[in-house]
Short mmCIF file of C-alpha atoms in Angstrom, two decimals:
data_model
loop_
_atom_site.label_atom_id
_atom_site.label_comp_id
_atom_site.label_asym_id
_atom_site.label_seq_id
_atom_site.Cartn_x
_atom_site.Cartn_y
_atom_site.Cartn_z
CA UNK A 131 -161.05 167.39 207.40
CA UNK A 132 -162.22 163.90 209.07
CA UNK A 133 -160.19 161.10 208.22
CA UNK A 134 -161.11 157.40 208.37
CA UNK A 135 -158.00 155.18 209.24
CA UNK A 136 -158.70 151.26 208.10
CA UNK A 137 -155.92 148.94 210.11
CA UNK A 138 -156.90 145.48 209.15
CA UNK A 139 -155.16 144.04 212.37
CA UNK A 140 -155.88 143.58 216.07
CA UNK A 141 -153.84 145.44 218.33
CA UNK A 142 -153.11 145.30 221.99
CA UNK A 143 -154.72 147.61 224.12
CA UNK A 144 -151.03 148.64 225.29
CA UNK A 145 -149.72 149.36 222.35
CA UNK A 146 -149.79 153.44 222.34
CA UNK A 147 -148.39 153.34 225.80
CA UNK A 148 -145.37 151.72 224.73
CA UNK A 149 -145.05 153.15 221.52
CA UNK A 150 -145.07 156.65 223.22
CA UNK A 151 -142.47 154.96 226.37
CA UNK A 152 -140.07 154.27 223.40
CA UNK A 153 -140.62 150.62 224.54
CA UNK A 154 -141.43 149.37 220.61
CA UNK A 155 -141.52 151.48 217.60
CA UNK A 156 -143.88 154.30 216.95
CA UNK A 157 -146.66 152.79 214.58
CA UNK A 158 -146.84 154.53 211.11
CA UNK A 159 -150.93 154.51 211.74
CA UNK A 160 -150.27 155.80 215.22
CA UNK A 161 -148.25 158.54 213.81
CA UNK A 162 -151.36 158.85 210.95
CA UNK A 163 -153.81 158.75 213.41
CA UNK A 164 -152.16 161.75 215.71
CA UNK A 165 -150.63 163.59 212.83
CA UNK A 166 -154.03 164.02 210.97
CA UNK A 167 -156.36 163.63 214.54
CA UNK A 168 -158.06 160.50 212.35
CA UNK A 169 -160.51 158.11 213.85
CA UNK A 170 -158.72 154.67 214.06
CA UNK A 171 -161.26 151.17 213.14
CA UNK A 172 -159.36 147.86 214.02
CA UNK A 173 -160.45 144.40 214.17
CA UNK A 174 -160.71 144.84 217.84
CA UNK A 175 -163.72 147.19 216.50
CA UNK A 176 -164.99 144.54 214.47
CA UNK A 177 -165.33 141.96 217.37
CA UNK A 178 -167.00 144.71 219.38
CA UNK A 179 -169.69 145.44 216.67
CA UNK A 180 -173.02 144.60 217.12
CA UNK A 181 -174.30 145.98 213.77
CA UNK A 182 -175.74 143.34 212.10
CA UNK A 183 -174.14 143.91 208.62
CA UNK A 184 -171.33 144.22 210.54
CA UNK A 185 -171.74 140.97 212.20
CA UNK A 186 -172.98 139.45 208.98
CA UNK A 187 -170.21 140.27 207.27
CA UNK A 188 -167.31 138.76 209.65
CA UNK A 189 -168.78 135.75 209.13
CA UNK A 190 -166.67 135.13 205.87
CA UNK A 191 -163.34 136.61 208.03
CA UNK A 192 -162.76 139.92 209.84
CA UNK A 193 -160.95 141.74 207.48
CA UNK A 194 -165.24 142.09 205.65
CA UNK A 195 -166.38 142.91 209.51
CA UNK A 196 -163.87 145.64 208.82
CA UNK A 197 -164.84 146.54 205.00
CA UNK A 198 -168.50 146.93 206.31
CA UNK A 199 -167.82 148.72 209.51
CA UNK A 200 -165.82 151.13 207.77
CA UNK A 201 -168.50 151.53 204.73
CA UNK A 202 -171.18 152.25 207.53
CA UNK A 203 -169.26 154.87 209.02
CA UNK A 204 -168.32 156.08 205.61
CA UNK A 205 -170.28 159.50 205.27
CA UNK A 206 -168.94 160.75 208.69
CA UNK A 207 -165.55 161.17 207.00
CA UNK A 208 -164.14 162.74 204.08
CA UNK A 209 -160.81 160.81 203.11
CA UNK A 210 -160.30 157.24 204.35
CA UNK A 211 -156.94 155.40 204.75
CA UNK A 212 -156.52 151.70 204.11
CA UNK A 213 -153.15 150.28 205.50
CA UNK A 214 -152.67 147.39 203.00
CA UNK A 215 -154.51 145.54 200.32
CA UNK A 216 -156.39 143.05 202.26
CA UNK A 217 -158.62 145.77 203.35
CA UNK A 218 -158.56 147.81 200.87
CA UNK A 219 -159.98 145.60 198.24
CA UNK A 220 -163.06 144.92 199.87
CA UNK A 221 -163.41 148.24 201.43
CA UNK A 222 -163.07 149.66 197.77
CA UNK A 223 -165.66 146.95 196.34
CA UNK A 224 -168.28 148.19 198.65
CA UNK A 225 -167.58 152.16 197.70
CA UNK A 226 -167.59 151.06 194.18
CA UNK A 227 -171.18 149.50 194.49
CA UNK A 228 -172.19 153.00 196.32
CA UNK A 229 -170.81 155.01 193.36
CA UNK A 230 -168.40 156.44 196.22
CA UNK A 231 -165.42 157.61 194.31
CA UNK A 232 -162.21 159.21 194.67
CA UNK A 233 -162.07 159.41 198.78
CA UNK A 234 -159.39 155.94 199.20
CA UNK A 235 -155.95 156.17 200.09
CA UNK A 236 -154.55 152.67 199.89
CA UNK A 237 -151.16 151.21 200.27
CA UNK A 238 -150.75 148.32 198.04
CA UNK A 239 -147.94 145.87 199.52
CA UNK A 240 -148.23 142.91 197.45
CA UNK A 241 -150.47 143.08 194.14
CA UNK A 242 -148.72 140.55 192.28
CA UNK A 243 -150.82 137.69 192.60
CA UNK A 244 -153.09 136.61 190.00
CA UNK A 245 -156.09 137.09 192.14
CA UNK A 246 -155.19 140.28 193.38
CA UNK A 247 -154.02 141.62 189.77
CA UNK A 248 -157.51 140.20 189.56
CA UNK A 249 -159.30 142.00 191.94
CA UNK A 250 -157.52 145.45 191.54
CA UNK A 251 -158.30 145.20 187.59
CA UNK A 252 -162.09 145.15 188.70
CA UNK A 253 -161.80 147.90 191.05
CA UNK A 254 -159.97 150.22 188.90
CA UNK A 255 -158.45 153.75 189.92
CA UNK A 256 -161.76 155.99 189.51
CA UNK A 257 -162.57 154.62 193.53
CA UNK A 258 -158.96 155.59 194.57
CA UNK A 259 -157.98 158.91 195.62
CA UNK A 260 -154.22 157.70 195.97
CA UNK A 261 -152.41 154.02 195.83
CA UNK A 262 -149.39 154.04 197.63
CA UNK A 263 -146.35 151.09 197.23
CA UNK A 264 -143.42 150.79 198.26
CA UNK A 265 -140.98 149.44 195.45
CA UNK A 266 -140.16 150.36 192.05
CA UNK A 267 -141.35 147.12 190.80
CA UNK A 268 -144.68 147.24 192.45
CA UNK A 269 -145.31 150.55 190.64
CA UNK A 270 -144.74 148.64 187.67
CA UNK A 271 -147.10 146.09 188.70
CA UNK A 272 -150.05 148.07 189.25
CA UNK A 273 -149.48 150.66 186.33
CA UNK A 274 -148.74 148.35 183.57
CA UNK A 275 -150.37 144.63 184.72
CA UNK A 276 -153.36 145.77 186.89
CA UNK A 277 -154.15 149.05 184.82
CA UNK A 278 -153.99 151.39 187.53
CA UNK A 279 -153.73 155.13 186.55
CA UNK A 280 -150.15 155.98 186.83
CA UNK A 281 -151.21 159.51 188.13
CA UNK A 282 -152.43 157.89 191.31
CA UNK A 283 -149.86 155.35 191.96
CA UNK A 284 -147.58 157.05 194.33
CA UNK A 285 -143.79 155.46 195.32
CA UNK A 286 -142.82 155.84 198.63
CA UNK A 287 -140.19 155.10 200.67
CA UNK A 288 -140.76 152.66 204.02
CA UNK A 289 -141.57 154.27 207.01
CA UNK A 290 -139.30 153.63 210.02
CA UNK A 291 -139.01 154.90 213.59
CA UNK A 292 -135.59 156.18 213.17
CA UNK A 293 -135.66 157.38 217.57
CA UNK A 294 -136.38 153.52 218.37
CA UNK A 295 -134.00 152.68 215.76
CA UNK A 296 -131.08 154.33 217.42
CA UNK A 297 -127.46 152.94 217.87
CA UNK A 298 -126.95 155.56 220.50
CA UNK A 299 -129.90 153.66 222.43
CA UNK A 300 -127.90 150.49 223.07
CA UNK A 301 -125.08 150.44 225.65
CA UNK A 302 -122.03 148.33 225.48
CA UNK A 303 -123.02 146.30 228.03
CA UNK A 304 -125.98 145.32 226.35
CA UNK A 305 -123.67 143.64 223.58
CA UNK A 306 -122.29 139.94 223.05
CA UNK A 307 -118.01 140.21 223.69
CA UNK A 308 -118.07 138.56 219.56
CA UNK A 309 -119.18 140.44 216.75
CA UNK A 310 -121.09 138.41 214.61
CA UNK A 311 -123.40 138.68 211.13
CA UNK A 312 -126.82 138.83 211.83
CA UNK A 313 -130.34 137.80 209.70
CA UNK A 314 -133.50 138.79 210.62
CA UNK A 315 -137.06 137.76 209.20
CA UNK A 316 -139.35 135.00 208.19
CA UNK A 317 -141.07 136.45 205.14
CA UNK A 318 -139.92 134.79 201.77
CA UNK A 319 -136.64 133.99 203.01
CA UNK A 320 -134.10 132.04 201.82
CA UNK A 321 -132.55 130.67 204.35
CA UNK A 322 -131.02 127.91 202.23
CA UNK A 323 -128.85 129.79 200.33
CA UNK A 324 -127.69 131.50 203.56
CA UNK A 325 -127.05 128.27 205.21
CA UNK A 326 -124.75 126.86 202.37
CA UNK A 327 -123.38 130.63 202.24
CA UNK A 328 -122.27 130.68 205.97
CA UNK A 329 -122.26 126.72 207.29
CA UNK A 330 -118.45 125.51 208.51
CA UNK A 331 -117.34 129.39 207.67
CA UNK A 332 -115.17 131.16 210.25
CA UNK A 333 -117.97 133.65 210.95
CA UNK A 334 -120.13 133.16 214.15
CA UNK A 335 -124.10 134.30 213.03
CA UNK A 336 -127.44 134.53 214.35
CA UNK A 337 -130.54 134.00 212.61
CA UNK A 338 -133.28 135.72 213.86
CA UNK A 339 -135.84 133.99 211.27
CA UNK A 340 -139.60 135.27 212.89
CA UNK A 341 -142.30 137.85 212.49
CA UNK A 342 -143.91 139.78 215.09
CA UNK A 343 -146.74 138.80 217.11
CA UNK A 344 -147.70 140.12 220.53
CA UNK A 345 -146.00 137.36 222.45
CA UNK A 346 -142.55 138.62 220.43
CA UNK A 347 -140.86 137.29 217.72
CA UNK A 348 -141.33 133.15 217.61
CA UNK A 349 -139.34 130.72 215.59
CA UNK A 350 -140.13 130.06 211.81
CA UNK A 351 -138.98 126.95 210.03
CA UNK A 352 -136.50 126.08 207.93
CA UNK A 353 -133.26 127.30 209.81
CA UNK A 354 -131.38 125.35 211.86
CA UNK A 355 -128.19 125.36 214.80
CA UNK A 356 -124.93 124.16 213.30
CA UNK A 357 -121.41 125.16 214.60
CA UNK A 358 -121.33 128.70 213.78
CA UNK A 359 -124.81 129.55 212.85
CA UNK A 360 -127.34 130.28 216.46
CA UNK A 361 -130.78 129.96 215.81
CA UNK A 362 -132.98 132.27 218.24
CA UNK A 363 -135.34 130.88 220.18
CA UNK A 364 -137.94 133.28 219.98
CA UNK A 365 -139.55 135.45 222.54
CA UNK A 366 -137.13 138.42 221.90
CA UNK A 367 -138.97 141.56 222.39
CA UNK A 368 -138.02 145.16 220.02
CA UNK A 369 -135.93 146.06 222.34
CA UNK A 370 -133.76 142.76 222.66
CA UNK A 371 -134.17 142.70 218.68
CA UNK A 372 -132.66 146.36 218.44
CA UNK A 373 -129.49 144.87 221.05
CA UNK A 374 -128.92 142.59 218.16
CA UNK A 375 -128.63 144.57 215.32
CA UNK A 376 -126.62 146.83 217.27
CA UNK A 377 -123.73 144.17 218.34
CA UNK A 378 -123.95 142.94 214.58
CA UNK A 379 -120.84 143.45 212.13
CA UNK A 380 -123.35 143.01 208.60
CA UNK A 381 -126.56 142.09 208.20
CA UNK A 382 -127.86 139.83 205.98
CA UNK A 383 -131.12 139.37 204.29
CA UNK A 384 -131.82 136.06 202.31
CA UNK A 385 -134.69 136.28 199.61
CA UNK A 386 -136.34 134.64 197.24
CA UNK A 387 -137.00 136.40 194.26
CA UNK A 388 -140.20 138.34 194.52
CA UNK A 389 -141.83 141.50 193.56
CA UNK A 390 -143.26 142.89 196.78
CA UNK A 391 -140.84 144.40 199.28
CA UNK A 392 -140.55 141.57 201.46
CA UNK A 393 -137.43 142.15 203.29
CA UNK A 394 -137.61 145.97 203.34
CA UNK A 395 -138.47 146.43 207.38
CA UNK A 396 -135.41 144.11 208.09
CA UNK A 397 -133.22 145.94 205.68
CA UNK A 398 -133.91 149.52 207.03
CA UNK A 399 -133.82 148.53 210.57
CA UNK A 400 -130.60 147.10 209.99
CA UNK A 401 -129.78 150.69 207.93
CA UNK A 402 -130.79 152.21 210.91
CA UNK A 403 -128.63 150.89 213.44
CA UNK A 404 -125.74 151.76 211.29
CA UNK A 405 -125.15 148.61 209.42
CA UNK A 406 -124.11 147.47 206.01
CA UNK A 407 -126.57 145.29 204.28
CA UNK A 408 -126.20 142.64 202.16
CA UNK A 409 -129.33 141.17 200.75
CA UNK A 410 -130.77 138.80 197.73
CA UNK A 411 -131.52 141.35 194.36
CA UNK A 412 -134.83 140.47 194.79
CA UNK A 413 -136.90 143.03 192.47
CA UNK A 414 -138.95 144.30 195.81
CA UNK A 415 -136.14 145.36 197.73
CA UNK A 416 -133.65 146.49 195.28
CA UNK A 417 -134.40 150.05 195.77
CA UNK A 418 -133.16 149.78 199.28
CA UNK A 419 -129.91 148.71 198.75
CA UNK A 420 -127.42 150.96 196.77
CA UNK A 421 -124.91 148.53 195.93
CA UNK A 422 -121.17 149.23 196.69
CA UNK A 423 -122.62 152.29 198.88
CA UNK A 424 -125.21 151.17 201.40
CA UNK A 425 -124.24 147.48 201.10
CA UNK A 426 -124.22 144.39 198.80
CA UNK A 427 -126.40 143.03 196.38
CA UNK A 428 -126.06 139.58 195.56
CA UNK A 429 -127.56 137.60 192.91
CA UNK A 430 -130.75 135.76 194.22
CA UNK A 431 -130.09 131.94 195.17
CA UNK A 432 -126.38 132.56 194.87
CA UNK A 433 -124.83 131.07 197.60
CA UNK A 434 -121.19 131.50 196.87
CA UNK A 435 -121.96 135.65 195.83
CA UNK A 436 -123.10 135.99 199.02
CA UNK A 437 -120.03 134.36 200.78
CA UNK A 438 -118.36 136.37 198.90
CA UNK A 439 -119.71 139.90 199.83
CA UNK A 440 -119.73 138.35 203.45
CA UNK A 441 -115.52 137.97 203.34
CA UNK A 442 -115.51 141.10 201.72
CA UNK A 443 -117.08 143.12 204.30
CA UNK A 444 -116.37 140.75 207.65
CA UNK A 445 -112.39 141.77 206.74
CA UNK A 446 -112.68 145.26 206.03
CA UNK A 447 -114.77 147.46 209.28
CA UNK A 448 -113.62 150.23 207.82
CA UNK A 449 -115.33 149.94 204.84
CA UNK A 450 -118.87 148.20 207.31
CA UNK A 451 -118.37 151.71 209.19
CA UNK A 452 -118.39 154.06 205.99
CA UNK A 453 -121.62 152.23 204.99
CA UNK A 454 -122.99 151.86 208.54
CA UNK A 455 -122.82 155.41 208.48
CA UNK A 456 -123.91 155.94 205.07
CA UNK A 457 -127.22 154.17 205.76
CA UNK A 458 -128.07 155.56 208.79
CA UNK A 459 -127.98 159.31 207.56
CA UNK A 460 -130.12 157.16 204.79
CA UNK A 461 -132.71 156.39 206.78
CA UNK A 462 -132.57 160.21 208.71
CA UNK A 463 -133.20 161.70 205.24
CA UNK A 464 -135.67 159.27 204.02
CA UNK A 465 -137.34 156.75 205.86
CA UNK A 466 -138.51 158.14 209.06
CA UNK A 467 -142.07 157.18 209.90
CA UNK A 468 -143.27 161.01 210.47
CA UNK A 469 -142.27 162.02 207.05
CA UNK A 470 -144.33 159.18 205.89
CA UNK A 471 -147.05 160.58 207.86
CA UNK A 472 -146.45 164.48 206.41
CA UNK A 473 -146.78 163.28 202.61
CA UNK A 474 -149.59 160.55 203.22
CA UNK A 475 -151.57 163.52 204.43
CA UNK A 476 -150.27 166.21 201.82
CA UNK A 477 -151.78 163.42 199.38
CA UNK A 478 -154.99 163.67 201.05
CA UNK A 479 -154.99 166.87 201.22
CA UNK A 480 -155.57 167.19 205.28
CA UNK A 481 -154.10 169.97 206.79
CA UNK A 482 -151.83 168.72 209.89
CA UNK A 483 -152.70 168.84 213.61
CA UNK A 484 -148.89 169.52 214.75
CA UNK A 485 -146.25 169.00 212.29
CA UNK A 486 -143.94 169.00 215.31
CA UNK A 487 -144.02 165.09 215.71
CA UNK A 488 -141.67 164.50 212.68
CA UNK A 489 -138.65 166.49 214.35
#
């Protein structure tokens, strides 16, 4: 079978290479891509194109370059894989207008927006093969507000790189002499409630409050030095970020209260690397964190709940290394990028190149 893989993103020419050297994580459309031997389109594609409908339509943004290059190609492949929404949609428009049903697998991050409930309402399911989220509450957003068929709507768990994110691949050396709590993320954070959670508190922390670009993880805004709180400065590559988690005692993850699963990629990294989580009850992430197991779950906005589950666990390791270890078998069991890759393909029905990948 000839699958289609949609990635509405550049990406640097380098990234295989270092994906395969163990020098970042392993993609999840990598892993798609080798799992299923699928064709990969980009946005470096769409810059490349000299189609005009192709060129036409990056005129209103790249993500339609991408829509059309991918509808062009469309009847060279039999199942095509969108990585989010902002792809999908417009992707999905165009198949709809062809009366080109049925061949979509889409993951829907974030459809609980009014002009994406919107948009997905107009689309429908028949142009869907599979939608895939990744929260409980998402599910509920596109079965019962957008109307999409609940027999499509597939819950998955996140995928992770569970080799890269290894405790076993940091050395002591590469740790700070002070443990310290550690947050990690920029999207809808809330670093306000950590700050009056943590400020003037015997705990040293780090805020590592950034997303990813190819230059590494740069400063966001709102967080700020004081005496026991360090602010990154940005630049940290995977590597350096993975050296963090690892000299960590608990991680925490600020939210705001949303339905998406912002938060998730911090939360299982830090799961990962064998550490207990504490993090907002934001509907998005809830799943994630199994509270009293895997970590704490702390009312969202709550400043003094979260100091609270803080104390708890900063004065009790034993209790940070029964759910350190907790989560990490977690993450072996459930979250490993591979997997992901196996049932995304069992839901296309595409018979694997070399199921060996996922050991």
């Amino acid at each position: 079978m000839r699958v289609l893989i949609l990635l509405c993103m550049q990406i640097d020419p380098v990234t295989k290479t270092e994906a395969e050297a163990g020098l970042i994580p392993y993609p999840e459309y990598l892993a798609l891509q080798k799992i299923m031997d699928a064709t990969l389109f980009t946005l470096n594609d769409v810059k490349k194109s000299t189609h005009p409908l192709v060129r036409l339509a990056r005129r209103g943004g790249l993500k339609y370059g991408l829509a059309m290059l991918g509808f062009i190609h469309r009847q060279q492949y039999d199942q095509i894989y969108c990585t989010g929404e902002d792809i999908a949609i417009p992707f999905g428009f165009l198949m709809k207008m062809a009366s080109d049903m049925g061949r979509i697998t889409a993951v829907i991050h974030h459809g609980n927006t009014a002009k994406r409930r919107k948009l997905l309402r107009l689309l429908g399911g028949r142009v869907f093969r599979n939608i895939i989220c990744l929260s409980r509450d998402q599910e509920r957003v596109l079965v019962d507000i957008c109307g999409l068929p609940q027999e499509k709507v597939h819950r998955l768990a996140l995928w992770l790189d569970h080799k890269f994110y290894d405790p076993q691949k940091v050395s002591a050396e590469q740790l700070y002499d002070e443990a310290y709590g550690l947050s990690v993320g920029q999207e809808s954070r809330d670093y306000e409630t950590l700050h009056r959670a943590i400020s003037a508190q015997p705990w040293p922390f780090r805020i590592i409050a950034s997303g990813w670009s190819p230059q590494g993880f740069s400063l966001a805004e709102g967080v700020y030095d004081t005496t026991n709180i360090t602010v990154e400065k940005g630049g940290l590559s995977y590597v350096e970020l993975r050296q963090r988690y690892a000299g960590s005692r608990v991680v925490v993850v600020p939210l705001h209260d949303v339905s998406y699963a912002a938060g998730v990629t911090s939360i299982c990294e830090a799961m990962a690397m064998g550490k207990p989580v504490i993090a907002s009850a934001s509907p998005g992430v809830i799943d994630y964190v199994r509270d009293g197991v895997s970590g704490i779950a702390v009312p969202v906005g709550d400043a003094e709940a979260m100091r609270q589950a803080i104390t708890k666990l900063w004065n009790d390791p034993e209790l940070c290394s029964r759910m350190g270890e907790y989560n990490r078998k977690w993450v072996l069991n459930s979250f490993s990028t591979w997997r992901y890759a196996e049932q995304i393909a069992n839901r296309m029905g595409v018979t694997l190149v070399d199921s060996a990948y996922s050991s």
